[in-house]
PDB file of C-alpha atoms in Angstrom:
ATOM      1  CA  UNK A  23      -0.476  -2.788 -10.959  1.00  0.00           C
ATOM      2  CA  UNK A  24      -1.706  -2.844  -7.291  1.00  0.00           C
ATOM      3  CA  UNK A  25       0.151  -0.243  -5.946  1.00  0.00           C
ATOM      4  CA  UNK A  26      -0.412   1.988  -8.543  1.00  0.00           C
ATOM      5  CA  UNK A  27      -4.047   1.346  -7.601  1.00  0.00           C
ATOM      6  CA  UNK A  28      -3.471   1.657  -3.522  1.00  0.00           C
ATOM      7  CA  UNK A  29      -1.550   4.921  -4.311  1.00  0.00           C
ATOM      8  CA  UNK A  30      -4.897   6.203  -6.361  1.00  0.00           C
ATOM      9  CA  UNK A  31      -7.020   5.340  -3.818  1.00  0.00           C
ATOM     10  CA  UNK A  32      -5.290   5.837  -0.656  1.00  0.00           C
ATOM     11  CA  UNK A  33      -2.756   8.435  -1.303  1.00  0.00           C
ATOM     12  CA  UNK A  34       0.389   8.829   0.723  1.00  0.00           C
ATOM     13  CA  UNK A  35      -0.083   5.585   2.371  1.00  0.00           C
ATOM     14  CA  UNK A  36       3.664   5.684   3.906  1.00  0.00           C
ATOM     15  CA  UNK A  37       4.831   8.950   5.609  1.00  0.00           C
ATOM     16  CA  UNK A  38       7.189   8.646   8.112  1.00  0.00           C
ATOM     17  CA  UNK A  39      10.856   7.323   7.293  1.00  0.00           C
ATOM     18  CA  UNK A  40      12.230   3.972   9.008  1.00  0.00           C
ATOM     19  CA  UNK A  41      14.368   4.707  11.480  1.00  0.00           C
ATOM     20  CA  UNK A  42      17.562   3.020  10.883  1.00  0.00           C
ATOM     21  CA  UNK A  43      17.739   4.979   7.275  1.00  0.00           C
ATOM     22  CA  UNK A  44      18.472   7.647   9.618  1.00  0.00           C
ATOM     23  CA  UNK A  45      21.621   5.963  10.537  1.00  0.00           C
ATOM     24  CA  UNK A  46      23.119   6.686   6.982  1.00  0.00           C
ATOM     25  CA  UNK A  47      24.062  10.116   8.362  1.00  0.00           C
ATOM     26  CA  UNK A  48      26.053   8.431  10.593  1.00  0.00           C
ATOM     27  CA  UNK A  49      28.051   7.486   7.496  1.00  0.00           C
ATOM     28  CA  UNK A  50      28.017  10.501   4.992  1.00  0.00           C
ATOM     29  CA  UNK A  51      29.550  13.623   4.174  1.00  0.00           C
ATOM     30  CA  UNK A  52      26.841  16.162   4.717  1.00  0.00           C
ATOM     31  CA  UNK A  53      28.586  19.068   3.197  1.00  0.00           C
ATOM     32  CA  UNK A  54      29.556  16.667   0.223  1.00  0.00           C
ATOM     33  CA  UNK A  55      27.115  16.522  -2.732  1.00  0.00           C
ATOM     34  CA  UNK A  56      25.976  13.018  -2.598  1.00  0.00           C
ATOM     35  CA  UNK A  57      24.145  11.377  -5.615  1.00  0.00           C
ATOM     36  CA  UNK A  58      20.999   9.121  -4.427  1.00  0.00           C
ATOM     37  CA  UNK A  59      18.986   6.714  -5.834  1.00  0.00           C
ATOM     38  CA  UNK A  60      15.505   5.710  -3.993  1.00  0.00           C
ATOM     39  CA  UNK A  61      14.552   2.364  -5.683  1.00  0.00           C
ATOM     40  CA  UNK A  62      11.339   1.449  -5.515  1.00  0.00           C
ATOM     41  CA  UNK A  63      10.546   5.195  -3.480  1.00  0.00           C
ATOM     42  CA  UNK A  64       6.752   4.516  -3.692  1.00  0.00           C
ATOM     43  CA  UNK A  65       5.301   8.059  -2.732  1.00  0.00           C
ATOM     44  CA  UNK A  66       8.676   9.300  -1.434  1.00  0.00           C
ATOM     45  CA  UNK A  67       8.970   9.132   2.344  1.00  0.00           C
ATOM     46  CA  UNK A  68      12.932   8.602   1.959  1.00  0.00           C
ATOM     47  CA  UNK A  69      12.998  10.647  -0.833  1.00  0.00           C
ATOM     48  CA  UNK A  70      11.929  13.891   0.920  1.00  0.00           C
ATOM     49  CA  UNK A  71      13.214  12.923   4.313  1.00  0.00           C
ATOM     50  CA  UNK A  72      17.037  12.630   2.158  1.00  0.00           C
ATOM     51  CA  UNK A  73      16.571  15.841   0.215  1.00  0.00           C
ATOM     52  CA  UNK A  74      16.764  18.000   3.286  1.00  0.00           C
ATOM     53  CA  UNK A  75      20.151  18.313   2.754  1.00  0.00           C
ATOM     54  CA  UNK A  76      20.524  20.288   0.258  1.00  0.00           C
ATOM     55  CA  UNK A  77      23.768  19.061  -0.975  1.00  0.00           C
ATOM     56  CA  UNK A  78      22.425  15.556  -1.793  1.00  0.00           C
ATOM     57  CA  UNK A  79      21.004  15.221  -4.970  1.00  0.00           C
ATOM     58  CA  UNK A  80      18.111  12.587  -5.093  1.00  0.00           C
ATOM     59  CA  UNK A  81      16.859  10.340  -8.160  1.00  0.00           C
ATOM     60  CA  UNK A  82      13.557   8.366  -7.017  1.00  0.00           C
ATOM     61  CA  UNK A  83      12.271   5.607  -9.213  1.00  0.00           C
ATOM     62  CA  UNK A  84       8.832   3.534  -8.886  1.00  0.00           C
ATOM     63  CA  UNK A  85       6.885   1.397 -11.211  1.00  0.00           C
ATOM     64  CA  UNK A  86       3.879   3.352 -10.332  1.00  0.00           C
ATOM     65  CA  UNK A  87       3.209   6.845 -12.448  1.00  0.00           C
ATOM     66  CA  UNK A  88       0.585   7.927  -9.617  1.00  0.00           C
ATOM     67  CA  UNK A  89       3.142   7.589  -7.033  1.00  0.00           C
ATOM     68  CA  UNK A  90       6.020   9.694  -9.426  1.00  0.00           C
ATOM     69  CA  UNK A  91       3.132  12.026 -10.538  1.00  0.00           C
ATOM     70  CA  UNK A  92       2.328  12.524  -6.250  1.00  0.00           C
ATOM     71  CA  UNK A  93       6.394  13.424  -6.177  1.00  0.00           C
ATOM     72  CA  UNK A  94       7.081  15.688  -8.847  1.00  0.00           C
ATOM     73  CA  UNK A  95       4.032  17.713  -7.363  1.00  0.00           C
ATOM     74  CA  UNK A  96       4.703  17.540  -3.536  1.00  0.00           C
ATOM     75  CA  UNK A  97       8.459  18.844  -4.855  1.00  0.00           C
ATOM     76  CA  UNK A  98       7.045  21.541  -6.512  1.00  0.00           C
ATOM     77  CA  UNK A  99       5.143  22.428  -3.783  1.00  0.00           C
ATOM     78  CA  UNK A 100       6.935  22.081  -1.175  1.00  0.00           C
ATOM     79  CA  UNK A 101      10.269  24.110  -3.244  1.00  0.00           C
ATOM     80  CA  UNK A 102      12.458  21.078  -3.449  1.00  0.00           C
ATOM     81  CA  UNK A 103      15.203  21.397  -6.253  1.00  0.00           C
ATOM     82  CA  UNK A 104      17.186  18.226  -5.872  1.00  0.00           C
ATOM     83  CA  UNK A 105      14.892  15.728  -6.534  1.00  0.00           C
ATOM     84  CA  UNK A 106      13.862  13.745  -9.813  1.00  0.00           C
ATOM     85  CA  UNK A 107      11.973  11.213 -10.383  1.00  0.00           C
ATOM     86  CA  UNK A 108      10.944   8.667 -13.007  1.00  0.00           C
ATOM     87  CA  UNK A 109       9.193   5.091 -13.733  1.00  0.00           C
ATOM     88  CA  UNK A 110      11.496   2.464 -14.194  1.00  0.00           C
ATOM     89  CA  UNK A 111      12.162  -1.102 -12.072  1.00  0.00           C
ATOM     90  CA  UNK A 112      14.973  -3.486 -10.406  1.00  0.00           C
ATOM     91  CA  UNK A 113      15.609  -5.053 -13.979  1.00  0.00           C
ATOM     92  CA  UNK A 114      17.370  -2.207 -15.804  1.00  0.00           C
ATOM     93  CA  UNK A 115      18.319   1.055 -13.777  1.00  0.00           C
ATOM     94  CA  UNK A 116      18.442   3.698 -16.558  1.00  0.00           C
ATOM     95  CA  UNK A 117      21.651   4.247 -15.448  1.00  0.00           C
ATOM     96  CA  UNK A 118      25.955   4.060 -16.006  1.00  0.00           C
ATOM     97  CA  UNK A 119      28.072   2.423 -14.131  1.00  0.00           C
ATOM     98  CA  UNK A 120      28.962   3.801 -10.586  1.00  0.00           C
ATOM     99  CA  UNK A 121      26.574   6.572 -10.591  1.00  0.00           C
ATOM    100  CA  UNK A 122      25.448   6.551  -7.262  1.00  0.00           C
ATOM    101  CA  UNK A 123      26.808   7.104  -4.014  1.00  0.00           C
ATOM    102  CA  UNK A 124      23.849   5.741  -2.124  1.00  0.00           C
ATOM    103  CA  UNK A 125      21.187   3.376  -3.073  1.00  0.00           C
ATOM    104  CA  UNK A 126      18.584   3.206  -0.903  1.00  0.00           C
ATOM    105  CA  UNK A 127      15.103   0.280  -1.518  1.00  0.00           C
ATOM    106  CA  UNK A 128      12.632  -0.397   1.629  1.00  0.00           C
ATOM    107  CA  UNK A 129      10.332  -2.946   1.309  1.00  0.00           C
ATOM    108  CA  UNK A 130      10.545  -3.231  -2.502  1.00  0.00           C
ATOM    109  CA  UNK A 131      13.377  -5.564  -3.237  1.00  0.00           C
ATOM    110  CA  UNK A 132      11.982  -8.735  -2.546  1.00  0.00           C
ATOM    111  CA  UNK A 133       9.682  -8.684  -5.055  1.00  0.00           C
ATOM    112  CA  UNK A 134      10.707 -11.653  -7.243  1.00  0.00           C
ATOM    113  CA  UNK A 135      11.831 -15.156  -6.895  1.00  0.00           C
ATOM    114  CA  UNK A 136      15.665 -15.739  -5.703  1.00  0.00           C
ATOM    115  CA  UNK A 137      16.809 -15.950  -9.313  1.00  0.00           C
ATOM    116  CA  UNK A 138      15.111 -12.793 -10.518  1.00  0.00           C
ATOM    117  CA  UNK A 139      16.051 -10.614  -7.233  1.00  0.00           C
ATOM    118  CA  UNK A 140      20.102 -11.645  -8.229  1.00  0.00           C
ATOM    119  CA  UNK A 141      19.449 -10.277 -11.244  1.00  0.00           C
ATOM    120  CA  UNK A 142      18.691  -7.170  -9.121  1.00  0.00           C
ATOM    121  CA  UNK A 143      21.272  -7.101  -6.895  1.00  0.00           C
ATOM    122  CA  UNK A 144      24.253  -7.192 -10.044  1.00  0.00           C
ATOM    123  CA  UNK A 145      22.389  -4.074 -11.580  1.00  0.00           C
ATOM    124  CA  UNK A 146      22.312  -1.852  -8.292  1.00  0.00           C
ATOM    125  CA  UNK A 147      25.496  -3.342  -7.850  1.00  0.00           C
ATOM    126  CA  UNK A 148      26.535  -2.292 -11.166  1.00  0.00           C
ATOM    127  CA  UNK A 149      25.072   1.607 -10.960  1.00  0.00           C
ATOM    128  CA  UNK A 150      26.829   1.913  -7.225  1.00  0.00           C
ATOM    129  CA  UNK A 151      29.712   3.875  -6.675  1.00  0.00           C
ATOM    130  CA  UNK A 152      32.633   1.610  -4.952  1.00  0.00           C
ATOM    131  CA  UNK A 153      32.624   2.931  -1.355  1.00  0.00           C
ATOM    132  CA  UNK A 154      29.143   3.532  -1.292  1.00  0.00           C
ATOM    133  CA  UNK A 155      26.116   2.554   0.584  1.00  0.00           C
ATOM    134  CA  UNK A 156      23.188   0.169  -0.130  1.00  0.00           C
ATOM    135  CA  UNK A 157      20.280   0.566   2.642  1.00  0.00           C
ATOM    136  CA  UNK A 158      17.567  -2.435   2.417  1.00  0.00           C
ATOM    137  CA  UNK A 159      14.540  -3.154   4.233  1.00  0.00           C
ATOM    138  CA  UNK A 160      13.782  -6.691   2.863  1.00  0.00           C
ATOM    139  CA  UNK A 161      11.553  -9.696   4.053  1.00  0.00           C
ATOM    140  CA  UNK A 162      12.664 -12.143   6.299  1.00  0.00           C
ATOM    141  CA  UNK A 163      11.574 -15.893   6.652  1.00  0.00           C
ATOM    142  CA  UNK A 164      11.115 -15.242   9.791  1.00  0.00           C
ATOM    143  CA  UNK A 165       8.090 -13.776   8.570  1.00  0.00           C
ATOM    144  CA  UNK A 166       4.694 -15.453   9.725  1.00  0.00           C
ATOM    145  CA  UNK A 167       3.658 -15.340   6.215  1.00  0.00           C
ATOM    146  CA  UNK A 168       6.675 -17.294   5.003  1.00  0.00           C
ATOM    147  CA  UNK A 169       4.373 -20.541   4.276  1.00  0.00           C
ATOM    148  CA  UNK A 170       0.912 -18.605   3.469  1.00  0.00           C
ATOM    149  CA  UNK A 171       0.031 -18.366  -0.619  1.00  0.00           C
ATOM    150  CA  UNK A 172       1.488 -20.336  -3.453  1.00  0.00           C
ATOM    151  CA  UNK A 173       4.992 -20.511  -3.842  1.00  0.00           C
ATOM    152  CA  UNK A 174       6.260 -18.820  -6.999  1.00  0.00           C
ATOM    153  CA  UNK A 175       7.978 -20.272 -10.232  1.00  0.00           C
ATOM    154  CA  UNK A 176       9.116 -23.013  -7.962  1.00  0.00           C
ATOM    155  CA  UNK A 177      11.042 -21.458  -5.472  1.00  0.00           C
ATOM    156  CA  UNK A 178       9.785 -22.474  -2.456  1.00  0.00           C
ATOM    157  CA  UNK A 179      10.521 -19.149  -0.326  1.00  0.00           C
ATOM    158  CA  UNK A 180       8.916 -16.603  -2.351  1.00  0.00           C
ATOM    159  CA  UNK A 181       5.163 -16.711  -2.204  1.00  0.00           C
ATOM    160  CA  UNK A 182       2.272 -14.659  -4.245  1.00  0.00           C
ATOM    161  CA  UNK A 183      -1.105 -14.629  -2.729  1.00  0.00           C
ATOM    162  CA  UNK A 184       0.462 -14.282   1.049  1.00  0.00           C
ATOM    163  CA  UNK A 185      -1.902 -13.786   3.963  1.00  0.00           C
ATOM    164  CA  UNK A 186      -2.698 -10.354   5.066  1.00  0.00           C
ATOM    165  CA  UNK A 187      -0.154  -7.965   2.374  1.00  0.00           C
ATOM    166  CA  UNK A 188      -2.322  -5.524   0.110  1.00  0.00           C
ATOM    167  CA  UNK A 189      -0.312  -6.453  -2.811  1.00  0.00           C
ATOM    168  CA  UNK A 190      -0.973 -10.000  -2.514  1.00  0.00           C
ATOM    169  CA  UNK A 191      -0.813 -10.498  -6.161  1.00  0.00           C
ATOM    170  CA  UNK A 192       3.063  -9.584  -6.461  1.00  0.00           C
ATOM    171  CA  UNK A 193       5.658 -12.069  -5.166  1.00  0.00           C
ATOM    172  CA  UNK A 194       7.368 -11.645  -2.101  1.00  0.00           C
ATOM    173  CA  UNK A 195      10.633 -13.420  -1.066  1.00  0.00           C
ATOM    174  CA  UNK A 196      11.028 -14.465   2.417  1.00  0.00           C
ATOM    175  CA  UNK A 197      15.329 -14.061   2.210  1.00  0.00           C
ATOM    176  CA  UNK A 198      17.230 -16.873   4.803  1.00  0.00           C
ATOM    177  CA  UNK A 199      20.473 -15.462   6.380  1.00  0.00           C
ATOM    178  CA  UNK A 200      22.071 -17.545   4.314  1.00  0.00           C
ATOM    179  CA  UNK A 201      20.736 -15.891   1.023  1.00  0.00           C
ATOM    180  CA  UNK A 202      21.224 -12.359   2.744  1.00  0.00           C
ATOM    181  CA  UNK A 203      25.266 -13.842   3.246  1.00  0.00           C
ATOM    182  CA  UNK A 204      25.195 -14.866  -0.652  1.00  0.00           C
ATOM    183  CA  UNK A 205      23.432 -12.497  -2.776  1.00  0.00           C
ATOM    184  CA  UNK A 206      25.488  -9.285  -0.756  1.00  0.00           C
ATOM    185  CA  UNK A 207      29.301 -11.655  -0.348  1.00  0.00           C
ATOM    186  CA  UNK A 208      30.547  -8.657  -2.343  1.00  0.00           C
ATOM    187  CA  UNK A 209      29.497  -5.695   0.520  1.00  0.00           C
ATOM    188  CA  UNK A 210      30.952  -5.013   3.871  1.00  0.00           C
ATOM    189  CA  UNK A 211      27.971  -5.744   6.378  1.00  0.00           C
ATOM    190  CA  UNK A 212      27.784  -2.193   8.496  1.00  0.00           C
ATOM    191  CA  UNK A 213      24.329  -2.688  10.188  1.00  0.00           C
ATOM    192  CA  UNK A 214      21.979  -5.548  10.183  1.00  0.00           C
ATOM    193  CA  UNK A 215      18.910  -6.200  12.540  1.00  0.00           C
ATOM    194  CA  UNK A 216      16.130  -7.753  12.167  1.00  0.00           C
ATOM    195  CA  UNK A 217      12.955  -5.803  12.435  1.00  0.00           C
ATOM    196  CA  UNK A 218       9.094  -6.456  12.556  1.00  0.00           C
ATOM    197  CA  UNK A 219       6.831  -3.424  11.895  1.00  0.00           C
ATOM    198  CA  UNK A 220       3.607  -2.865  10.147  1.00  0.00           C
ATOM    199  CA  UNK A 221       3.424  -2.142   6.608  1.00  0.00           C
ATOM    200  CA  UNK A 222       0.389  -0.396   6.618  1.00  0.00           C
ATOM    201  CA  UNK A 223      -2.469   0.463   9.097  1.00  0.00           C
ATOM    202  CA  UNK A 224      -4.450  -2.388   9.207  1.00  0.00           C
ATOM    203  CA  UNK A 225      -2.252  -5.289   8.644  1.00  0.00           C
ATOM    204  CA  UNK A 226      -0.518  -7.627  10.893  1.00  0.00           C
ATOM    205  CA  UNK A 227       3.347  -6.641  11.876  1.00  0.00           C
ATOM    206  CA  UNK A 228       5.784  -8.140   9.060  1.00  0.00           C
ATOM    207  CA  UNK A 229       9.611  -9.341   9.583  1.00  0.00           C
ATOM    208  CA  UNK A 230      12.541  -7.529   8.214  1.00  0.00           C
ATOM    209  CA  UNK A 231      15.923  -7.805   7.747  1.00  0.00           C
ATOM    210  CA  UNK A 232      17.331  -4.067   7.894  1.00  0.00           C
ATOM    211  CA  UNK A 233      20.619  -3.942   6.078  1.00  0.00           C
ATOM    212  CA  UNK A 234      23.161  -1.010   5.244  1.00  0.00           C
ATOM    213  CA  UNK A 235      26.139  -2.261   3.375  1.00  0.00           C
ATOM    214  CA  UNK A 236      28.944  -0.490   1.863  1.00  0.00           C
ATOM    215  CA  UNK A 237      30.723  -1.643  -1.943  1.00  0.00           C
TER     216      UNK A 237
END
């Protein structure tokens, strides 16, 4: 798992939060207890930035026990009581229908080809709450990278072995606004921008689409 192995080597290789999840505020109830799920949370930038509010009540989930380990203690440390965290993936949130009144997934969804990453998108949308709020910071293919590696299980925009990403050796979809249009038909659109930024210190800026959408 090569994030599992960055994580070991490199620590908290992520710290500060993207701005535009900052713009969820915009659209909560602060005083309201809010149930959050950070899919994908790596070593929880969102995770802590969220659980400020006290009232919110966060659920991070990564494939990687070193980043979940790095969480649980940083919580303890730090005295935060409203988050948990577990392993788990995209494929089968450990979780019942409409649990959630925010999901939030940076930079984590696009692992997968097209096929696989619908497969996602009807479990979060299955574990959402209707009137809630998806935030996604996904891959464009506007994306310099969108034509470097080997495309994967024939679908020609989602590559393994890109140029310049430290996990090279995972897929990455490159989504098309046309695939952003199908695979979320069932959300109203409340922000979307397209945003490059770097990854990680060292690499060359990557292309984003930034999304918030509400069920």
């Amino acid at each position: 798992m090569k994030w599992n192995n960055i994580y070991s080597k490199k620590g908290e290789v992520q710290k500060r939060p993207l701005k535009f999840v900052g713009f969820l505020y915009k659209y909560l109830n602060k005083g309201k207890e809010l149930k959050i799920l950070d899919l994908g949370c790596g070593t929880g930038r969102h995770t802590f930035y969220l659980a400020k509010n006290k009232n919110w009540k966060i659920t991070s989930i990564d494939l990687s026990p070193t980043a979940i380990n790095f969480i649980k203690e940083k919580s303890i440390k730090k005295g935060f009581n409203n988050i948990s965290v577990q392993e788990g993936n995209f494929e089968k949130i450990p979780f019942d229908n409409k649990t959630f009144d925010v999901i939030l997934s940076t930079k984590a969804l696009h692992h997968g080809s097209y096929d696989e990453i619908e497969g996602y998108c009807k479990e979060i949308y299955r574990v959402l709450k209707p009137g809630g709020y998806l935030v996604l910071s996904i891959l464009s293919d506007k994306d310099f990278r969108v034509k470097t590696g080997k495309p994967f299980k024939g679908d020609i925009n989602t590559r393994i072995y890109c140029y310049n990403l430290p996990d090279d050796d995972l897929p990455h979809h490159f989504f098309t606004d046309e695939e952003i249009k199908d695979c979320f038909e069932k959300y109203k659109f409340v922000y979307k921008k397209i945003k490059r930024r770097i990854a990680m210190i060292g690499l060359k800026p990557s292309t984003y689409y930034d999304l918030i959408l509400q069920k």
